[in-house]
Amino acid sequence: MSVQLNHTIVHASDRDAMATHLTEILGLPEAQLFGPFRVVELTNQVSLDVVEAEDFRPQHYAFKVSENEFDEIFGRIEERGITYWADPFHRREGQINHNDGGRGVYWESPDGHNLEIITVPYGG
């Protein structure tokens, strides 16, 4: 049996703004509307289904990317003047990490979700 993640729901105060942030920064196609959701399709057939909510706790979403994709995404983060950190606790501002021989960086979505890109999975 093969178990795979298909989708997860991401809560946001503004569904469209959150979906746009994800697609623009990550370089993904425009999110499509499906019922109350804006569906952000990732390239591994997993989607982030963004829905509006009034009360939620920010979550962490990490994205594995290639070295070239890292450069492109990181470039968009810098172009937009988004604050970024090398660590999940936001102590090393303005730095990237080189954990496990790769590169990684964290930034916050408009609603405070802790977003991350990495080129090598942890422990890799």
PDB file of C-alpha atoms in Angstrom:
ATOM      1  CA  MET A   1       0.000   0.000   0.000  1.00  0.00           C
ATOM      2  CA  SER A   2       1.229   3.478  -0.854  1.00  0.00           C
ATOM      3  CA  VAL A   3       0.150   6.341   1.397  1.00  0.00           C
ATOM      4  CA  GLN A   4       0.681   9.836   0.020  1.00  0.00           C
ATOM      5  CA  LEU A   5      -0.333  13.272   1.196  1.00  0.00           C
ATOM      6  CA  ASN A   6      -2.897  14.676  -1.246  1.00  0.00           C
ATOM      7  CA  HIS A   7      -3.732  18.073   0.257  1.00  0.00           C
ATOM      8  CA  THR A   8      -3.855  20.071   3.439  1.00  0.00           C
ATOM      9  CA  ILE A   9      -5.942  23.077   4.407  1.00  0.00           C
ATOM     10  CA  VAL A  10      -4.202  26.377   5.077  1.00  0.00           C
ATOM     11  CA  HIS A  11      -6.175  28.947   7.068  1.00  0.00           C
ATOM     12  CA  ALA A  12      -5.810  32.612   6.179  1.00  0.00           C
ATOM     13  CA  SER A  13      -7.502  35.903   6.990  1.00  0.00           C
ATOM     14  CA  ASP A  14      -7.532  36.634   3.236  1.00  0.00           C
ATOM     15  CA  ARG A  15      -7.672  33.472   1.119  1.00  0.00           C
ATOM     16  CA  ASP A  16      -6.767  35.184  -2.135  1.00  0.00           C
ATOM     17  CA  ALA A  17      -3.843  37.161  -0.693  1.00  0.00           C
ATOM     18  CA  MET A  18      -2.357  34.038   0.896  1.00  0.00           C
ATOM     19  CA  ALA A  19      -2.745  31.956  -2.267  1.00  0.00           C
ATOM     20  CA  THR A  20      -1.219  34.742  -4.353  1.00  0.00           C
ATOM     21  CA  HIS A  21       1.703  35.085  -1.934  1.00  0.00           C
ATOM     22  CA  LEU A  22       2.444  31.364  -2.220  1.00  0.00           C
ATOM     23  CA  THR A  23       2.139  31.146  -5.988  1.00  0.00           C
ATOM     24  CA  GLU A  24       4.125  34.309  -6.696  1.00  0.00           C
ATOM     25  CA  ILE A  25       6.981  33.620  -4.286  1.00  0.00           C
ATOM     26  CA  LEU A  26       7.242  29.911  -5.156  1.00  0.00           C
ATOM     27  CA  GLY A  27       6.778  30.479  -8.897  1.00  0.00           C
ATOM     28  CA  LEU A  28       3.679  28.290  -9.180  1.00  0.00           C
ATOM     29  CA  PRO A  29       0.631  28.579 -11.461  1.00  0.00           C
ATOM     30  CA  GLU A  30      -2.244  30.787 -10.307  1.00  0.00           C
ATOM     31  CA  ALA A  31      -4.358  29.125  -7.609  1.00  0.00           C
ATOM     32  CA  GLN A  32      -7.698  27.846  -8.835  1.00  0.00           C
ATOM     33  CA  LEU A  33     -11.015  28.297  -7.055  1.00  0.00           C
ATOM     34  CA  PHE A  34     -12.662  25.128  -5.698  1.00  0.00           C
ATOM     35  CA  GLY A  35     -15.641  25.794  -3.439  1.00  0.00           C
ATOM     36  CA  PRO A  36     -14.424  27.959  -0.542  1.00  0.00           C
ATOM     37  CA  PHE A  37     -10.769  27.200  -1.330  1.00  0.00           C
ATOM     38  CA  ARG A  38      -7.997  28.659  -3.469  1.00  0.00           C
ATOM     39  CA  VAL A  39      -6.041  25.553  -4.443  1.00  0.00           C
ATOM     40  CA  VAL A  40      -2.270  25.994  -4.712  1.00  0.00           C
ATOM     41  CA  GLU A  41      -0.962  23.035  -6.722  1.00  0.00           C
ATOM     42  CA  LEU A  42       2.575  21.911  -5.949  1.00  0.00           C
ATOM     43  CA  THR A  43       4.602  19.955  -8.500  1.00  0.00           C
ATOM     44  CA  ASN A  44       4.420  16.681  -6.544  1.00  0.00           C
ATOM     45  CA  GLN A  45       0.623  16.396  -6.865  1.00  0.00           C
ATOM     46  CA  VAL A  46       0.013  17.799  -3.374  1.00  0.00           C
ATOM     47  CA  SER A  47      -2.087  20.910  -2.923  1.00  0.00           C
ATOM     48  CA  LEU A  48      -2.414  23.580  -0.285  1.00  0.00           C
ATOM     49  CA  ASP A  49      -6.108  24.432  -0.104  1.00  0.00           C
ATOM     50  CA  VAL A  50      -6.336  27.967   1.272  1.00  0.00           C
ATOM     51  CA  VAL A  51      -9.543  28.916   3.063  1.00  0.00           C
ATOM     52  CA  GLU A  52     -10.543  32.038   4.965  1.00  0.00           C
ATOM     53  CA  ALA A  53     -10.827  31.751   8.718  1.00  0.00           C
ATOM     54  CA  GLU A  54     -11.131  34.236  11.542  1.00  0.00           C
ATOM     55  CA  ASP A  55      -9.285  32.383  14.269  1.00  0.00           C
ATOM     56  CA  PHE A  56      -6.295  30.151  13.571  1.00  0.00           C
ATOM     57  CA  ARG A  57      -2.743  29.528  14.687  1.00  0.00           C
ATOM     58  CA  PRO A  58       0.050  30.054  12.183  1.00  0.00           C
ATOM     59  CA  GLN A  59       1.556  26.803  10.944  1.00  0.00           C
ATOM     60  CA  HIS A  60       4.824  25.753   9.343  1.00  0.00           C
ATOM     61  CA  TYR A  61       5.046  24.741   5.680  1.00  0.00           C
ATOM     62  CA  ALA A  62       8.369  23.579   4.211  1.00  0.00           C
ATOM     63  CA  PHE A  63       9.046  23.166   0.507  1.00  0.00           C
ATOM     64  CA  LYS A  64      11.844  21.048  -0.983  1.00  0.00           C
ATOM     65  CA  VAL A  65      13.262  22.811  -4.029  1.00  0.00           C
ATOM     66  CA  SER A  66      16.192  22.423  -6.407  1.00  0.00           C
ATOM     67  CA  GLU A  67      19.272  24.633  -6.194  1.00  0.00           C
ATOM     68  CA  ASN A  68      18.068  26.688  -9.192  1.00  0.00           C
ATOM     69  CA  GLU A  69      14.572  27.029  -7.732  1.00  0.00           C
ATOM     70  CA  PHE A  70      16.103  28.146  -4.424  1.00  0.00           C
ATOM     71  CA  ASP A  71      17.948  30.934  -6.234  1.00  0.00           C
ATOM     72  CA  GLU A  72      14.770  32.028  -8.039  1.00  0.00           C
ATOM     73  CA  ILE A  73      12.560  31.932  -4.939  1.00  0.00           C
ATOM     74  CA  PHE A  74      15.166  33.573  -2.725  1.00  0.00           C
ATOM     75  CA  GLY A  75      15.545  36.272  -5.379  1.00  0.00           C
ATOM     76  CA  ARG A  76      11.806  36.998  -5.224  1.00  0.00           C
ATOM     77  CA  ILE A  77      11.966  37.150  -1.402  1.00  0.00           C
ATOM     78  CA  GLU A  78      14.795  39.675  -1.590  1.00  0.00           C
ATOM     79  CA  GLU A  79      13.155  41.693  -4.424  1.00  0.00           C
ATOM     80  CA  ARG A  80      10.034  42.143  -2.303  1.00  0.00           C
ATOM     81  CA  GLY A  81      12.008  43.141   0.772  1.00  0.00           C
ATOM     82  CA  ILE A  82      10.607  40.238   2.798  1.00  0.00           C
ATOM     83  CA  THR A  83      12.444  39.602   6.054  1.00  0.00           C
ATOM     84  CA  TYR A  84      13.993  36.126   6.181  1.00  0.00           C
ATOM     85  CA  TRP A  85      15.870  33.982   8.657  1.00  0.00           C
ATOM     86  CA  ALA A  86      18.207  30.974   8.680  1.00  0.00           C
ATOM     87  CA  ASP A  87      16.316  29.263  11.497  1.00  0.00           C
ATOM     88  CA  PRO A  88      12.712  28.398  12.410  1.00  0.00           C
ATOM     89  CA  PHE A  89      12.805  30.539  15.561  1.00  0.00           C
ATOM     90  CA  HIS A  90      13.765  33.668  13.595  1.00  0.00           C
ATOM     91  CA  ARG A  91      16.958  34.371  15.497  1.00  0.00           C
ATOM     92  CA  ARG A  92      19.336  34.592  12.513  1.00  0.00           C
ATOM     93  CA  GLU A  93      17.767  37.361  10.457  1.00  0.00           C
ATOM     94  CA  GLY A  94      19.109  38.079   6.993  1.00  0.00           C
ATOM     95  CA  GLN A  95      20.919  34.748   6.724  1.00  0.00           C
ATOM     96  CA  ILE A  96      20.369  31.416   5.008  1.00  0.00           C
ATOM     97  CA  ASN A  97      21.378  28.064   6.512  1.00  0.00           C
ATOM     98  CA  HIS A  98      23.526  25.309   5.035  1.00  0.00           C
ATOM     99  CA  ASN A  99      22.102  22.391   7.006  1.00  0.00           C
ATOM    100  CA  ASP A 100      23.004  18.929   5.712  1.00  0.00           C
ATOM    101  CA  GLY A 101      25.062  20.463   2.915  1.00  0.00           C
ATOM    102  CA  GLY A 102      22.107  22.268   1.339  1.00  0.00           C
ATOM    103  CA  ARG A 103      20.541  25.682   1.704  1.00  0.00           C
ATOM    104  CA  GLY A 104      17.456  26.775   3.589  1.00  0.00           C
ATOM    105  CA  VAL A 105      15.619  29.942   4.485  1.00  0.00           C
ATOM    106  CA  TYR A 106      12.456  30.877   6.416  1.00  0.00           C
ATOM    107  CA  TRP A 107      10.029  33.758   5.934  1.00  0.00           C
ATOM    108  CA  GLU A 108       6.524  34.609   7.100  1.00  0.00           C
ATOM    109  CA  SER A 109       3.364  34.697   5.050  1.00  0.00           C
ATOM    110  CA  PRO A 110       1.058  37.719   5.436  1.00  0.00           C
ATOM    111  CA  ASP A 111      -0.774  35.809   8.212  1.00  0.00           C
ATOM    112  CA  GLY A 112       2.385  34.725  10.018  1.00  0.00           C
ATOM    113  CA  HIS A 113       2.677  31.173   8.689  1.00  0.00           C
ATOM    114  CA  ASN A 114       6.329  30.111   8.940  1.00  0.00           C
ATOM    115  CA  LEU A 115       7.325  29.222   5.371  1.00  0.00           C
ATOM    116  CA  GLU A 116      10.565  27.479   4.464  1.00  0.00           C
ATOM    117  CA  ILE A 117      12.475  26.384   1.375  1.00  0.00           C
ATOM    118  CA  ILE A 118      15.233  23.766   1.587  1.00  0.00           C
ATOM    119  CA  THR A 119      17.401  22.120  -1.034  1.00  0.00           C
ATOM    120  CA  VAL A 120      18.292  19.037   1.024  1.00  0.00           C
ATOM    121  CA  PRO A 121      15.853  17.266   3.373  1.00  0.00           C
ATOM    122  CA  TYR A 122      16.858  17.254   7.030  1.00  0.00           C
ATOM    123  CA  GLY A 123      19.057  14.325   7.860  1.00  0.00           C
ATOM    124  CA  GLY A 124      19.938  14.060   4.161  1.00  0.00           C
TER     125      GLY A 124
END
